[in-house]
Amino acid sequence: MPAPPTPRRAAEEMNPYRIALQQLDHVAGILKLDEGVHGILRMPKRELTVHFPVSMTSGGTQMFTGYRVQHNTSRGPAKGGLRFHPETDIDEVRALAMWMTWKCAVVNIPFGGAKGGVVCDPKALTRAELEDLTRRYTTEISLIIGPDSDIPAPDVGTNGQIMAWLMDTYSMHAGHTVPAVVTGKPVAIGGSEGRVDATGLGVVLVTEQAFRQEGKSLDSTTVAVCGFGNVGGAAARLFHKRGAKVVAVSDVRGGVADAGGLDIPALVAHVQRTGSVVGFPGADAVSLSDVLETPCDVLVPAALQGQITGANADKIRARMIVEGANGPTTPEADAVLKDKGVLLIPDILANAGGVTVSYFEWVQDIQSFFWSEAQVNARLARVMKRAFGEVWAAAEMHRVDLRTAAYIVGVARVAEATLTRGIYP
Ligand code: NAD
């Protein structure tokens, strides 16, 4: 039996930027990527770190640190979410920015990749502090964001209200309203119909495509969802609506399970009332690892990165994993799951529904012409179906797993754009 990793080695293995680079290097070999282009794609184009004060409600000021990283803009303006989390750091933001570049290329929308983060616990801040923090961070990064350069969106710990404050702050500086500077805004100020559920809907749509390959439907399929936030909550609701049985869900505080299928609309109401899935009447209380290890057809990790690792991958009892979160599975876990025959639909395809409808929102804002929810969802379904088909075809052609195939599709498109534009000057 191998010796357990030292804490430092274990931390390195979990470093998301190391993982993102490892994934890129793997396909660079398969694609026989030009060495110069490979070097360009390994590094973020631009990184901004800001330290700024916020006046606290209880008196005094507190310093906060924030980041905005633009990985690549060869295919269009940088695009990516904004995360408020106490443990975010520059390497996490770099990895998330790189994953955004590949994701936008996989669904073939004209954006590059970016990500932002502020080291804070949004739940520990008052509403006034959260608003001031958002407005000051926006001002600090306004040097590099804009509707033509870099367009933020919600991610872990942020939501439509925070996007509204970001849009308002940017607009106040510009002297006029600039809705297209941010996506994931409320519909009342230029947000898109369908954006709130878009990532969860994308997860369900690619799962449906994978089932179709086997001649099956989602009806009576069993699903477990780890993380019951924007992505996981919507995915659970939409799986339930399509006749699937959601048998276990978790959030940061714990899990609940019911082998007969949870009543998801009632669970959503419980979460709205109490703030957590924990204590849902009639369901069994289970641990976070119980939910990950639930026997089911489909497991949707939808919390943070590093949920499925070399340490727990062999305990996974799902037939299929659909990555709602970014980077939930480490390369060590990928290898174990492949050996076990688990079909894994990777994050840069599975959760691309969010950025796709963000792209639709940006287009609608620029044109000042808005679409119905049915139009948005139909266009999203077309994009996800096409992207799934292209990734599936690449997997068959190169005889590789779906993560490698998605990287082949995404990285090849970004490399082509980089080479076609040429190296300036
Ligand atoms: P969120 O903050 O709305 O929800 C996160 C959820 O995960 C919460 O329910 C939280 O309690 C739970 N959680 C945290 N740690 C957990 C743990 N150890 N075990 C189980 N649950 C845990 O965030 P979100 O926007 O839903 O994002 C979730 C993931 O999806 C992130 O990786 C994010 O980058 C990715 N993502 C989000 C979007 C989007 O549109 N919001 C788009 C693409 C990808």
CSV table of C-alpha atoms and ligand atoms in Angstrom, one decimal:
chain,number,residue,atom,x,y,z
A,1,MET,CA,0.0,0.0,0.0
A,2,PRO,CA,1.5,3.4,-1.0
A,3,ALA,CA,2.4,5.8,1.9
A,4,PRO,CA,-0.2,8.5,2.4
A,5,PRO,CA,0.8,11.8,0.8
A,6,THR,CA,2.4,14.5,2.9
A,7,PRO,CA,0.2,17.5,3.6
A,8,ARG,CA,2.3,19.6,1.2
A,9,ARG,CA,2.1,17.0,-1.6
A,10,ALA,CA,-1.7,16.6,-1.0
A,11,ALA,CA,-2.1,20.4,-1.2
A,12,GLU,CA,-0.2,20.4,-4.5
A,13,GLU,CA,-2.3,17.6,-5.9
A,14,MET,CA,-5.5,19.7,-5.1
A,15,ASN,CA,-4.1,23.0,-6.5
A,16,PRO,CA,-6.6,23.8,-9.3
A,17,TYR,CA,-4.1,25.7,-11.4
A,18,ARG,CA,-1.7,22.7,-11.4
A,19,ILE,CA,-4.7,20.5,-12.4
A,20,ALA,CA,-5.7,22.9,-15.2
A,21,LEU,CA,-2.1,22.9,-16.6
A,22,GLN,CA,-1.9,19.1,-16.4
A,23,GLN,CA,-5.2,18.8,-18.4
A,24,LEU,CA,-3.9,21.3,-21.0
A,25,ASP,CA,-0.5,19.6,-21.3
A,26,HIS,CA,-2.2,16.2,-21.8
A,27,VAL,CA,-4.1,17.4,-24.9
A,28,ALA,CA,-1.2,19.5,-26.2
A,29,GLY,CA,0.6,16.2,-26.7
A,30,ILE,CA,-2.4,14.6,-28.5
A,31,LEU,CA,-3.0,17.7,-30.7
A,32,LYS,CA,0.8,18.0,-31.3
A,33,LEU,CA,0.3,21.6,-30.4
A,34,ASP,CA,2.9,24.1,-31.7
A,35,GLU,CA,5.3,24.7,-28.8
A,36,GLY,CA,5.0,28.5,-28.9
A,37,VAL,CA,1.2,28.3,-28.9
A,38,HIS,CA,1.2,25.8,-26.0
A,39,GLY,CA,3.4,28.3,-24.1
A,40,ILE,CA,0.9,31.1,-24.7
A,41,LEU,CA,-2.1,29.0,-23.6
A,42,ARG,CA,-0.3,27.9,-20.4
A,43,MET,CA,-0.3,31.4,-19.0
A,44,PRO,CA,-3.0,34.0,-18.2
A,45,LYS,CA,-2.8,37.0,-20.4
A,46,ARG,CA,-3.5,39.5,-17.6
A,47,GLU,CA,-3.8,39.3,-13.8
A,48,LEU,CA,-4.9,42.1,-11.5
A,49,THR,CA,-4.7,41.8,-7.7
A,50,VAL,CA,-6.4,44.6,-5.6
A,51,HIS,CA,-6.4,45.3,-1.9
A,52,PHE,CA,-9.1,47.7,-0.8
A,53,PRO,CA,-11.0,49.0,2.3
A,54,VAL,CA,-14.6,48.6,3.2
A,55,SER,CA,-16.4,50.6,5.9
A,56,MET,CA,-17.9,48.1,8.3
A,57,THR,CA,-21.4,48.5,9.7
A,58,SER,CA,-20.1,48.0,13.3
A,59,GLY,CA,-17.5,50.8,12.8
A,60,GLY,CA,-13.9,51.0,11.4
A,61,THR,CA,-12.7,49.6,8.1
A,62,GLN,CA,-11.5,46.2,7.0
A,63,MET,CA,-9.1,45.4,4.1
A,64,PHE,CA,-10.1,42.9,1.5
A,65,THR,CA,-8.2,41.3,-1.4
A,66,GLY,CA,-9.7,40.6,-4.8
A,67,TYR,CA,-8.5,39.3,-8.2
A,68,ARG,CA,-9.5,39.4,-11.8
A,69,VAL,CA,-7.6,37.2,-14.2
A,70,GLN,CA,-8.0,37.1,-18.0
A,71,HIS,CA,-6.6,33.9,-19.4
A,72,ASN,CA,-7.1,34.4,-23.2
A,73,THR,CA,-8.9,36.8,-25.5
A,74,SER,CA,-8.0,35.3,-28.9
A,75,ARG,CA,-11.7,34.4,-29.7
A,76,GLY,CA,-13.3,37.5,-28.2
A,77,PRO,CA,-13.8,39.5,-25.0
A,78,ALA,CA,-12.9,37.7,-21.7
A,79,LYS,CA,-15.9,36.2,-19.9
A,80,GLY,CA,-16.2,34.6,-16.5
A,81,GLY,CA,-17.8,34.6,-13.1
A,82,LEU,CA,-17.0,36.4,-9.9
A,83,ARG,CA,-16.6,34.3,-6.7
A,84,PHE,CA,-16.9,35.5,-3.1
A,85,HIS,CA,-15.4,32.9,-0.9
A,86,PRO,CA,-13.0,32.9,2.1
A,87,GLU,CA,-10.7,30.4,0.6
A,88,THR,CA,-10.3,31.8,-2.9
A,89,ASP,CA,-6.8,32.6,-4.1
A,90,ILE,CA,-4.9,33.6,-7.2
A,91,ASP,CA,-4.3,30.0,-8.3
A,92,GLU,CA,-8.0,29.1,-8.0
A,93,VAL,CA,-8.9,32.2,-10.1
A,94,ARG,CA,-6.2,31.4,-12.7
A,95,ALA,CA,-7.5,27.8,-13.1
A,96,LEU,CA,-11.1,29.0,-13.3
A,97,ALA,CA,-10.2,31.6,-16.0
A,98,MET,CA,-8.4,29.0,-18.1
A,99,TRP,CA,-11.4,26.6,-17.8
A,100,MET,CA,-13.6,29.5,-19.0
A,101,THR,CA,-11.5,29.8,-22.2
A,102,TRP,CA,-11.9,26.2,-23.1
A,103,LYS,CA,-15.6,26.2,-22.1
A,104,CYS,CA,-16.5,29.1,-24.4
A,105,ALA,CA,-14.6,27.4,-27.2
A,106,VAL,CA,-16.3,24.0,-26.7
A,107,VAL,CA,-19.8,25.6,-27.1
A,108,ASN,CA,-18.3,27.9,-29.8
A,109,ILE,CA,-19.3,31.3,-28.5
A,110,PRO,CA,-17.1,34.3,-29.3
A,111,PHE,CA,-15.5,34.8,-25.9
A,112,GLY,CA,-12.2,34.2,-24.2
A,113,GLY,CA,-11.9,33.2,-20.5
A,114,ALA,CA,-11.7,35.2,-17.3
A,115,LYS,CA,-12.5,34.8,-13.6
A,116,GLY,CA,-12.7,37.1,-10.5
A,117,GLY,CA,-12.7,36.5,-6.8
A,118,VAL,CA,-12.8,38.3,-3.5
A,119,VAL,CA,-11.5,36.7,-0.4
A,120,CYS,CA,-14.5,37.1,1.9
A,121,ASP,CA,-17.4,35.2,3.5
A,122,PRO,CA,-20.5,36.9,2.0
A,123,LYS,CA,-22.7,35.2,4.6
A,124,ALA,CA,-20.8,37.0,7.4
A,125,LEU,CA,-21.3,40.5,5.8
A,126,THR,CA,-24.2,42.8,6.3
A,127,ARG,CA,-26.1,43.8,3.1
A,128,ALA,CA,-24.6,47.3,3.3
A,129,GLU,CA,-21.0,45.8,3.6
A,130,LEU,CA,-21.7,43.4,0.7
A,131,GLU,CA,-22.9,46.3,-1.5
A,132,ASP,CA,-19.9,48.5,-0.5
A,133,LEU,CA,-17.4,45.6,-1.1
A,134,THR,CA,-18.9,44.9,-4.5
A,135,ARG,CA,-18.9,48.6,-5.6
A,136,ARG,CA,-15.3,49.2,-4.4
A,137,TYR,CA,-14.0,45.9,-6.0
A,138,THR,CA,-15.8,46.9,-9.2
A,139,THR,CA,-14.1,50.3,-9.2
A,140,GLU,CA,-10.7,48.7,-8.5
A,141,ILE,CA,-11.0,46.3,-11.5
A,142,SER,CA,-12.8,48.8,-13.8
A,143,LEU,CA,-9.4,49.3,-15.4
A,144,ILE,CA,-9.8,46.0,-17.2
A,145,ILE,CA,-13.5,45.1,-17.4
A,146,GLY,CA,-16.1,46.4,-19.9
A,147,PRO,CA,-18.7,45.2,-22.4
A,148,ASP,CA,-16.0,44.9,-25.1
A,149,SER,CA,-13.1,43.7,-22.9
A,150,ASP,CA,-14.2,41.5,-19.9
A,151,ILE,CA,-17.7,40.7,-18.8
A,152,PRO,CA,-18.2,39.2,-15.2
A,153,ALA,CA,-21.2,37.0,-14.2
A,154,PRO,CA,-22.3,35.2,-10.9
A,155,ASP,CA,-20.4,32.3,-9.4
A,156,VAL,CA,-20.1,30.8,-5.9
A,157,GLY,CA,-21.2,33.4,-3.3
A,158,THR,CA,-22.5,36.0,-5.8
A,159,ASN,CA,-25.9,36.5,-7.4
A,160,GLY,CA,-28.1,38.7,-9.5
A,161,GLN,CA,-28.2,41.5,-6.9
A,162,ILE,CA,-24.4,41.6,-6.8
A,163,MET,CA,-24.3,41.8,-10.6
A,164,ALA,CA,-26.8,44.7,-10.4
A,165,TRP,CA,-24.5,46.6,-8.0
A,166,LEU,CA,-21.5,45.9,-10.3
A,167,MET,CA,-23.5,47.1,-13.4
A,168,ASP,CA,-24.6,50.2,-11.6
A,169,THR,CA,-21.1,51.1,-10.3
A,170,TYR,CA,-19.6,50.7,-13.8
A,171,SER,CA,-22.4,52.8,-15.3
A,172,MET,CA,-22.0,55.6,-12.7
A,173,HIS,CA,-18.3,55.9,-13.7
A,174,ALA,CA,-19.2,55.8,-17.4
A,175,GLY,CA,-21.9,58.4,-17.0
A,176,HIS,CA,-24.5,56.3,-18.8
A,177,THR,CA,-26.1,52.8,-18.3
A,178,VAL,CA,-23.9,50.0,-19.6
A,179,PRO,CA,-26.0,46.8,-19.2
A,180,ALA,CA,-23.6,44.6,-21.3
A,181,VAL,CA,-20.8,45.0,-18.8
A,182,VAL,CA,-22.1,42.1,-16.7
A,183,THR,CA,-24.4,39.1,-17.2
A,184,GLY,CA,-26.6,37.2,-14.8
A,185,LYS,CA,-28.4,40.5,-13.9
A,186,PRO,CA,-32.0,40.6,-12.9
A,187,VAL,CA,-34.4,40.8,-15.9
A,188,ALA,CA,-35.6,44.3,-14.7
A,189,ILE,CA,-32.2,45.8,-15.6
A,190,GLY,CA,-31.4,43.9,-18.9
A,191,GLY,CA,-30.9,40.4,-17.7
A,192,SER,CA,-32.0,37.5,-19.8
A,193,GLU,CA,-35.0,35.3,-19.3
A,194,GLY,CA,-33.7,31.8,-18.5
A,195,ARG,CA,-30.3,32.8,-17.1
A,196,VAL,CA,-30.9,31.7,-13.5
A,197,ASP,CA,-31.6,28.1,-14.5
A,198,ALA,CA,-29.3,28.0,-17.6
A,199,THR,CA,-26.4,26.1,-16.0
A,200,GLY,CA,-28.7,23.5,-14.4
A,201,LEU,CA,-30.6,23.2,-17.6
A,202,GLY,CA,-27.4,22.7,-19.6
A,203,VAL,CA,-26.4,19.9,-17.1
A,204,VAL,CA,-29.8,18.2,-17.7
A,205,LEU,CA,-29.6,18.6,-21.5
A,206,VAL,CA,-26.1,17.0,-21.8
A,207,THR,CA,-27.2,14.2,-19.5
A,208,GLU,CA,-30.2,13.6,-21.8
A,209,GLN,CA,-27.9,13.5,-24.9
A,210,ALA,CA,-25.7,10.9,-23.2
A,211,PHE,CA,-28.7,8.8,-22.3
A,212,ARG,CA,-29.9,9.1,-25.9
A,213,GLN,CA,-26.6,7.5,-27.1
A,214,GLU,CA,-27.7,4.5,-25.1
A,215,GLY,CA,-31.3,4.6,-26.4
A,216,LYS,CA,-32.6,5.6,-22.9
A,217,SER,CA,-34.5,8.5,-21.4
A,218,LEU,CA,-34.3,10.3,-18.1
A,219,ASP,CA,-37.6,8.9,-16.9
A,220,SER,CA,-37.1,7.0,-13.6
A,221,THR,CA,-33.3,7.6,-13.7
A,222,THR,CA,-31.8,8.0,-10.2
A,223,VAL,CA,-29.8,11.2,-9.6
A,224,ALA,CA,-27.7,12.5,-6.6
A,225,VAL,CA,-26.6,16.2,-6.5
A,226,CYS,CA,-23.8,17.5,-4.3
A,227,GLY,CA,-24.2,21.2,-3.8
A,228,PHE,CA,-27.7,22.7,-3.8
A,229,GLY,CA,-27.0,26.3,-4.9
A,230,ASN,CA,-27.7,28.0,-8.2
A,231,VAL,CA,-26.4,25.1,-10.3
A,232,GLY,CA,-27.3,22.0,-8.2
A,233,GLY,CA,-30.7,23.4,-7.1
A,234,ALA,CA,-31.7,24.1,-10.7
A,235,ALA,CA,-30.4,20.8,-12.0
A,236,ALA,CA,-32.3,18.9,-9.2
A,237,ARG,CA,-35.5,20.7,-10.1
A,238,LEU,CA,-35.2,20.2,-13.8
A,239,PHE,CA,-34.2,16.5,-13.4
A,240,HIS,CA,-37.3,16.0,-11.2
A,241,LYS,CA,-39.5,17.8,-13.7
A,242,ARG,CA,-38.3,15.4,-16.4
A,243,GLY,CA,-39.4,12.3,-14.4
A,244,ALA,CA,-36.0,11.5,-12.9
A,245,LYS,CA,-35.8,10.4,-9.2
A,246,VAL,CA,-33.5,12.7,-7.2
A,247,VAL,CA,-32.5,10.3,-4.4
A,248,ALA,CA,-29.9,12.4,-2.5
A,249,VAL,CA,-28.7,16.0,-2.2
A,250,SER,CA,-26.3,17.9,-0.1
A,251,ASP,CA,-25.1,21.4,0.7
A,252,VAL,CA,-22.2,22.6,2.9
A,253,ARG,CA,-24.1,21.7,6.1
A,254,GLY,CA,-25.1,18.1,5.3
A,255,GLY,CA,-27.2,15.8,3.1
A,256,VAL,CA,-30.6,14.3,2.8
A,257,ALA,CA,-31.7,11.2,1.0
A,258,ASP,CA,-34.8,9.2,0.0
A,259,ALA,CA,-34.3,6.1,-2.1
A,260,GLY,CA,-37.9,6.5,-3.4
A,261,GLY,CA,-37.0,10.0,-4.7
A,262,LEU,CA,-37.1,13.4,-2.8
A,263,ASP,CA,-40.0,15.8,-3.3
A,264,ILE,CA,-37.8,18.5,-4.9
A,265,PRO,CA,-40.4,21.4,-5.0
A,266,ALA,CA,-41.0,20.8,-1.3
A,267,LEU,CA,-37.2,20.7,-0.7
A,268,VAL,CA,-36.7,23.9,-2.6
A,269,ALA,CA,-39.4,25.6,-0.4
A,270,HIS,CA,-37.6,24.1,2.7
A,271,VAL,CA,-34.3,25.6,1.6
A,272,GLN,CA,-35.9,29.0,1.0
A,273,ARG,CA,-37.3,28.9,4.5
A,274,THR,CA,-34.3,27.6,6.4
A,275,GLY,CA,-31.3,28.2,4.2
A,276,SER,CA,-30.3,24.5,4.0
A,277,VAL,CA,-31.4,21.1,2.9
A,278,VAL,CA,-30.6,19.8,6.4
A,279,GLY,CA,-33.7,19.0,8.4
A,280,PHE,CA,-36.0,18.3,5.4
A,281,PRO,CA,-39.0,16.5,6.9
A,282,GLY,CA,-39.5,12.9,5.8
A,283,ALA,CA,-36.0,12.4,4.4
A,284,ASP,CA,-33.0,10.5,5.9
A,285,ALA,CA,-30.2,12.7,7.3
A,286,VAL,CA,-26.9,11.6,5.6
A,287,SER,CA,-23.3,12.9,5.5
A,288,LEU,CA,-21.7,14.7,2.6
A,289,SER,CA,-19.7,11.6,1.6
A,290,ASP,CA,-22.9,9.5,1.8
A,291,VAL,CA,-24.4,11.7,-1.0
A,292,LEU,CA,-21.2,11.5,-3.1
A,293,GLU,CA,-21.2,7.7,-2.7
A,294,THR,CA,-24.9,7.1,-3.3
A,295,PRO,CA,-25.7,4.3,-5.7
A,296,CYS,CA,-27.4,6.1,-8.6
A,297,ASP,CA,-27.4,6.4,-12.4
A,298,VAL,CA,-26.2,10.1,-12.4
A,299,LEU,CA,-24.0,11.9,-9.9
A,300,VAL,CA,-23.9,15.7,-10.3
A,301,PRO,CA,-21.1,17.3,-8.3
A,302,ALA,CA,-22.2,21.0,-8.1
A,303,ALA,CA,-20.3,22.5,-5.2
A,304,LEU,CA,-16.7,23.4,-5.4
A,305,GLN,CA,-13.6,21.9,-7.1
A,306,GLY,CA,-11.8,18.9,-5.7
A,307,GLN,CA,-14.9,16.9,-4.5
A,308,ILE,CA,-13.9,13.7,-6.1
A,309,THR,CA,-10.2,12.8,-5.5
A,310,GLY,CA,-7.8,9.9,-5.6
A,311,ALA,CA,-8.9,9.3,-2.0
A,312,ASN,CA,-12.7,8.7,-2.7
A,313,ALA,CA,-13.0,8.0,-6.4
A,314,ASP,CA,-13.1,4.2,-5.9
A,315,LYS,CA,-16.1,4.6,-3.6
A,316,ILE,CA,-18.3,6.4,-6.2
A,317,ARG,CA,-21.2,4.1,-7.2
A,318,ALA,CA,-22.7,6.3,-9.9
A,319,ARG,CA,-22.8,5.0,-13.5
A,320,MET,CA,-22.4,8.6,-14.9
A,321,ILE,CA,-20.9,11.8,-13.5
A,322,VAL,CA,-22.0,15.1,-14.9
A,323,GLU,CA,-19.8,17.9,-13.6
A,324,GLY,CA,-22.1,20.9,-12.7
A,325,ALA,CA,-19.2,22.5,-10.7
A,326,ASN,CA,-15.9,23.6,-12.2
A,327,GLY,CA,-13.0,21.2,-11.5
A,328,PRO,CA,-14.8,18.8,-9.1
A,329,THR,CA,-12.8,15.8,-10.2
A,330,THR,CA,-8.9,15.6,-9.9
A,331,PRO,CA,-6.8,13.9,-12.5
A,332,GLU,CA,-6.1,11.1,-10.0
A,333,ALA,CA,-9.8,10.5,-9.6
A,334,ASP,CA,-10.3,10.7,-13.4
A,335,ALA,CA,-8.0,7.7,-13.8
A,336,VAL,CA,-9.8,5.6,-11.2
A,337,LEU,CA,-13.2,6.4,-12.6
A,338,LYS,CA,-12.1,5.6,-16.2
A,339,ASP,CA,-10.9,2.2,-14.9
A,340,LYS,CA,-14.3,1.6,-13.2
A,341,GLY,CA,-16.1,2.4,-16.5
A,342,VAL,CA,-17.9,5.5,-15.2
A,343,LEU,CA,-18.9,7.8,-18.0
A,344,LEU,CA,-17.9,11.4,-17.0
A,345,ILE,CA,-19.3,14.5,-18.8
A,346,PRO,CA,-16.7,17.2,-18.1
A,347,ASP,CA,-17.3,20.6,-16.6
A,348,ILE,CA,-16.2,22.5,-19.7
A,349,LEU,CA,-19.1,20.9,-21.6
A,350,ALA,CA,-21.6,20.0,-18.8
A,351,ASN,CA,-21.9,23.4,-17.1
A,352,ALA,CA,-21.5,25.5,-20.2
A,353,GLY,CA,-25.2,26.3,-20.3
A,354,GLY,CA,-24.6,29.3,-18.0
A,355,VAL,CA,-22.0,31.0,-20.1
A,356,THR,CA,-24.1,30.3,-23.2
A,357,VAL,CA,-27.1,32.1,-21.9
A,358,SER,CA,-24.7,34.8,-20.6
A,359,TYR,CA,-23.7,35.2,-24.2
A,360,PHE,CA,-27.3,35.5,-25.2
A,361,GLU,CA,-27.8,38.1,-22.4
A,362,TRP,CA,-24.8,40.1,-23.7
A,363,VAL,CA,-26.2,40.0,-27.3
A,364,GLN,CA,-29.6,41.1,-26.1
A,365,ASP,CA,-28.1,44.0,-24.1
A,366,ILE,CA,-26.1,45.2,-27.1
A,367,GLN,CA,-29.0,45.0,-29.4
A,368,SER,CA,-31.5,46.3,-26.8
A,369,PHE,CA,-33.8,43.6,-28.1
A,370,PHE,CA,-35.0,40.9,-25.8
A,371,TRP,CA,-36.1,37.3,-26.3
A,372,SER,CA,-38.7,35.1,-24.6
A,373,GLU,CA,-37.7,32.3,-22.2
A,374,ALA,CA,-38.8,29.8,-24.8
A,375,GLN,CA,-36.5,31.4,-27.4
A,376,VAL,CA,-33.6,31.4,-25.0
A,377,ASN,CA,-34.1,27.8,-23.9
A,378,ALA,CA,-34.5,26.6,-27.5
A,379,ARG,CA,-31.3,28.3,-28.6
A,380,LEU,CA,-29.5,26.9,-25.5
A,381,ALA,CA,-30.7,23.4,-26.3
A,382,ARG,CA,-29.4,23.8,-29.9
A,383,VAL,CA,-25.9,24.9,-28.6
A,384,MET,CA,-25.6,22.2,-26.0
A,385,LYS,CA,-26.8,19.4,-28.4
A,386,ARG,CA,-24.3,20.5,-31.1
A,387,ALA,CA,-21.4,20.8,-28.5
A,388,PHE,CA,-22.2,17.4,-27.0
A,389,GLY,CA,-22.2,15.9,-30.6
A,390,GLU,CA,-18.9,17.4,-31.4
A,391,VAL,CA,-17.3,16.3,-28.2
A,392,TRP,CA,-18.7,12.8,-28.6
A,393,ALA,CA,-17.4,12.6,-32.2
A,394,ALA,CA,-13.9,13.7,-31.0
A,395,ALA,CA,-14.0,11.0,-28.3
A,396,GLU,CA,-14.8,8.3,-30.9
A,397,MET,CA,-12.2,9.6,-33.4
A,398,HIS,CA,-9.3,9.9,-31.0
A,399,ARG,CA,-10.5,6.9,-28.8
A,400,VAL,CA,-10.4,9.1,-25.6
A,401,ASP,CA,-12.6,9.9,-22.7
A,402,LEU,CA,-15.0,12.8,-22.9
A,403,ARG,CA,-12.8,15.2,-20.8
A,404,THR,CA,-9.9,14.7,-23.2
A,405,ALA,CA,-12.3,15.0,-26.2
A,406,ALA,CA,-13.7,18.3,-24.8
A,407,TYR,CA,-10.2,19.6,-24.4
A,408,ILE,CA,-9.3,18.5,-27.9
A,409,VAL,CA,-12.3,20.5,-29.3
A,410,GLY,CA,-11.8,23.6,-27.1
A,411,VAL,CA,-8.0,23.9,-27.2
A,412,ALA,CA,-7.8,23.3,-30.9
A,413,ARG,CA,-10.3,26.2,-31.5
A,414,VAL,CA,-8.3,28.6,-29.2
A,415,ALA,CA,-5.0,27.5,-30.8
A,416,GLU,CA,-6.4,28.1,-34.3
A,417,ALA,CA,-7.6,31.6,-33.3
A,418,THR,CA,-4.2,32.4,-31.8
A,419,LEU,CA,-2.2,31.2,-34.8
A,420,THR,CA,-4.6,32.9,-37.3
A,421,ARG,CA,-4.3,36.2,-35.5
A,422,GLY,CA,-0.5,35.9,-35.3
A,423,ILE,CA,1.8,37.2,-32.7
A,424,TYR,CA,1.8,40.9,-32.2
A,425,PRO,CA,3.8,42.9,-33.2
B,1,NAD,P1,-23.7,28.6,-5.1
B,1,NAD,O1,-22.9,29.4,-4.1
B,1,NAD,O2,-25.0,29.0,-5.5
B,1,NAD,O3,-23.9,27.1,-4.5
B,1,NAD,C1,-22.9,26.2,-4.0
B,1,NAD,C2,-23.5,25.1,-3.2
B,1,NAD,O4,-22.5,24.2,-2.8
B,1,NAD,C3,-24.2,25.6,-1.9
B,1,NAD,O5,-25.4,24.9,-1.8
B,1,NAD,C4,-23.2,25.2,-0.8
B,1,NAD,O6,-23.9,25.0,0.4
B,1,NAD,C5,-22.7,23.9,-1.4
B,1,NAD,N1,-21.5,23.4,-0.9
B,1,NAD,C6,-20.3,24.0,-0.6
B,1,NAD,N2,-19.4,23.1,-0.2
B,1,NAD,C7,-20.0,21.9,-0.2
B,1,NAD,C8,-19.6,20.6,0.1
B,1,NAD,N3,-18.4,20.3,0.6
B,1,NAD,N4,-20.4,19.5,-0.1
B,1,NAD,C9,-21.7,19.7,-0.6
B,1,NAD,N5,-22.1,21.0,-0.9
B,1,NAD,C10,-21.3,22.0,-0.7
B,1,NAD,O7,-22.7,28.3,-6.3
B,1,NAD,P2,-23.1,28.0,-7.8
B,1,NAD,O8,-23.2,29.2,-8.6
B,1,NAD,O9,-24.2,27.0,-7.8
B,1,NAD,O10,-21.7,27.2,-8.3
B,1,NAD,C11,-21.4,25.9,-8.0
B,1,NAD,C12,-20.3,25.4,-8.9
B,1,NAD,O11,-20.8,25.5,-10.3
B,1,NAD,C13,-19.0,26.1,-8.8
B,1,NAD,O12,-18.0,25.2,-9.1
B,1,NAD,C14,-19.1,27.1,-10.0
B,1,NAD,O13,-17.9,27.6,-10.4
B,1,NAD,C15,-19.8,26.3,-11.0
B,1,NAD,N6,-20.5,27.0,-12.0
B,1,NAD,C16,-21.5,27.9,-11.7
B,1,NAD,C17,-22.2,28.6,-12.8
B,1,NAD,C18,-23.3,29.5,-12.5
B,1,NAD,O14,-23.9,29.9,-13.5
B,1,NAD,N7,-23.6,29.9,-11.3
B,1,NAD,C19,-21.9,28.3,-14.1
B,1,NAD,C20,-20.9,27.3,-14.4
B,1,NAD,C21,-20.3,26.7,-13.3
